[in-house]
Amino acid sequence: MDTTGPLRRVRAFDRRHPLSWDVALACGVGSVSANASGDLHPPGVALLVVVHGALVLRRRRPLPALVAAASAVVVGAVAAVLTGTAVPWAYLAVWVLLFHVGLRDGGLRERARFAVVGLVVGLVTLTSAVSPAGAGASGAIDTEERVRASVAVLAMCAASFLLGLQIRGRREQLAAQREEAARAAVVAERSRIAQEMHDIIGHNLSVITSLATGGAVAVRNAPDDAAAAFDAIGAVSRSSVRDVRRVLAVLRHDRSAEGAALSPQPGLREIPELVEAVRAAGLPVTLSRVGSLRQLSAGRQLAVHRIVQESLTNVLRHAAAGSRVGVAIRRDGADVVVRVDDVGPAGADPGGRTPAGVPGQGILGMRERAETYGGTLEAGPVRGGWSVVARIGADGNDGESEEPRR
């Protein structure tokens, strides 16, 4: 039987009417205690009223409520011995209060709280042995029965308190795990935003630097070429601004309750534009795509785009004059293989770039993107240049996006 619905409704009522719920619980426990006590006399009724009245404070003042209830039980037991009347059965209320003392922070240090609880448990246990519930002053219950009753009361007191402590510890552990998960999510999001900003700004600034260098030379000899270079600088700058705004918009709207419709992340469709921007900077680039790239998920497309972008950025930064670059994207079963080869001029030092054993942040970022999809990335010097080969595994979400335009 599914109890989720009733429990949810009970919790909702408790949140809306906490005092009503506390009074109802006190009345329910009091009814059980009164029924277990048998015939009650006026002092016994007064004792039950005081003990179960303390239950109303079980959440707001758990430790004072426990002390008040235990004191009433001790006073009632002493009065019963002196007057020869029966002792009401009020231990259930004490057990409920012990549970809540273990469950909630009473405002005292742990050592002081344990001392108070130990004193209360000892007095209640002693009371149950000296004057068991239902026994009069004549001592109609034998010694064995008294010992058995006191052991049972002691065991239930300890079990109630320890159960409250266990549930409290579990709640604190879950709260700590949630906080740690939230911190990890914040760190991961910051890392993702930093990686996106690195890819966007690093690439576009490299293109702009190359265009500006070429334009400064061409302005003296080929004004038309210089004008084209400066137009390309403007186009790349505007594209960079749009990309940065999109990333910052994601960060801003992720904090809002309603969110917002944001521009899609770049994918395979934007790679030809990326290649054209690099060509405009004066670096010959060829692009080839082999196999069916239909309906790759947006995440895999973004990974492919960023790997190509970072590779071309590294080429712009480090390539020697006369270098040529080939970009190849092909489907290999369920995987996508991205290869970017910088074919440097003859006689170039193959180790002149980032050392293979000490990869830069860009290479680390590309490797992380590939490994996110269970893939691999290899980057290192080849004859006269540099090569990046990334394999991006399947993520189970293919089919979410359309065929990229060729």
Short mmCIF file of C-alpha atoms in Angstrom, two decimals, residues 196-210 236 239-240 243 270-271 273-279 281 305-317:
data_model
loop_
_atom_site.label_atom_id
_atom_site.label_comp_id
_atom_site.label_asym_id
_atom_site.label_seq_id
_atom_site.Cartn_x
_atom_site.Cartn_y
_atom_site.Cartn_z
CA GLU A 196 33.69 28.44 -22.46
CA MET A 197 35.14 31.92 -21.92
CA HIS A 198 38.66 30.60 -22.55
CA ASP A 199 37.60 28.97 -25.81
CA ILE A 200 35.62 31.98 -27.05
CA ILE A 201 37.94 34.81 -26.06
CA GLY A 202 41.20 32.95 -26.70
CA HIS A 203 40.23 31.95 -30.22
CA ASN A 204 38.74 35.26 -31.27
CA LEU A 205 41.59 37.31 -29.84
CA SER A 206 44.08 35.14 -31.73
CA VAL A 207 42.15 35.72 -34.96
CA ILE A 208 41.90 39.47 -34.30
CA THR A 209 45.63 39.68 -33.52
CA SER A 210 46.53 37.94 -36.79
CA VAL A 236 35.04 38.51 -35.35
CA SER A 239 30.80 37.39 -32.88
CA SER A 240 32.97 37.24 -29.76
CA ASP A 243 29.24 34.51 -27.60
CA GLU A 270 29.18 26.98 -37.07
CA ILE A 271 32.43 25.18 -37.93
CA GLU A 273 32.27 30.06 -40.18
CA LEU A 274 35.06 29.25 -37.75
CA VAL A 275 37.25 28.00 -40.59
CA GLU A 276 36.49 31.08 -42.72
CA ALA A 277 37.53 33.38 -39.87
CA VAL A 278 40.88 31.58 -39.62
CA ARG A 279 41.34 31.76 -43.40
CA ALA A 281 43.55 35.72 -40.73
CA HIS A 305 33.18 22.71 -32.16
CA ARG A 306 35.28 23.62 -29.11
CA ILE A 307 37.99 21.10 -29.96
CA VAL A 308 38.28 22.46 -33.51
CA GLN A 309 38.21 26.04 -32.21
CA GLU A 310 40.93 25.46 -29.61
CA SER A 311 43.11 23.57 -32.10
CA LEU A 312 42.89 26.35 -34.67
CA THR A 313 43.60 28.90 -31.96
CA ASN A 314 46.79 27.06 -31.03
CA VAL A 315 47.80 26.96 -34.68
CA LEU A 316 47.31 30.73 -35.01
CA ARG A 317 49.42 31.29 -31.92
#
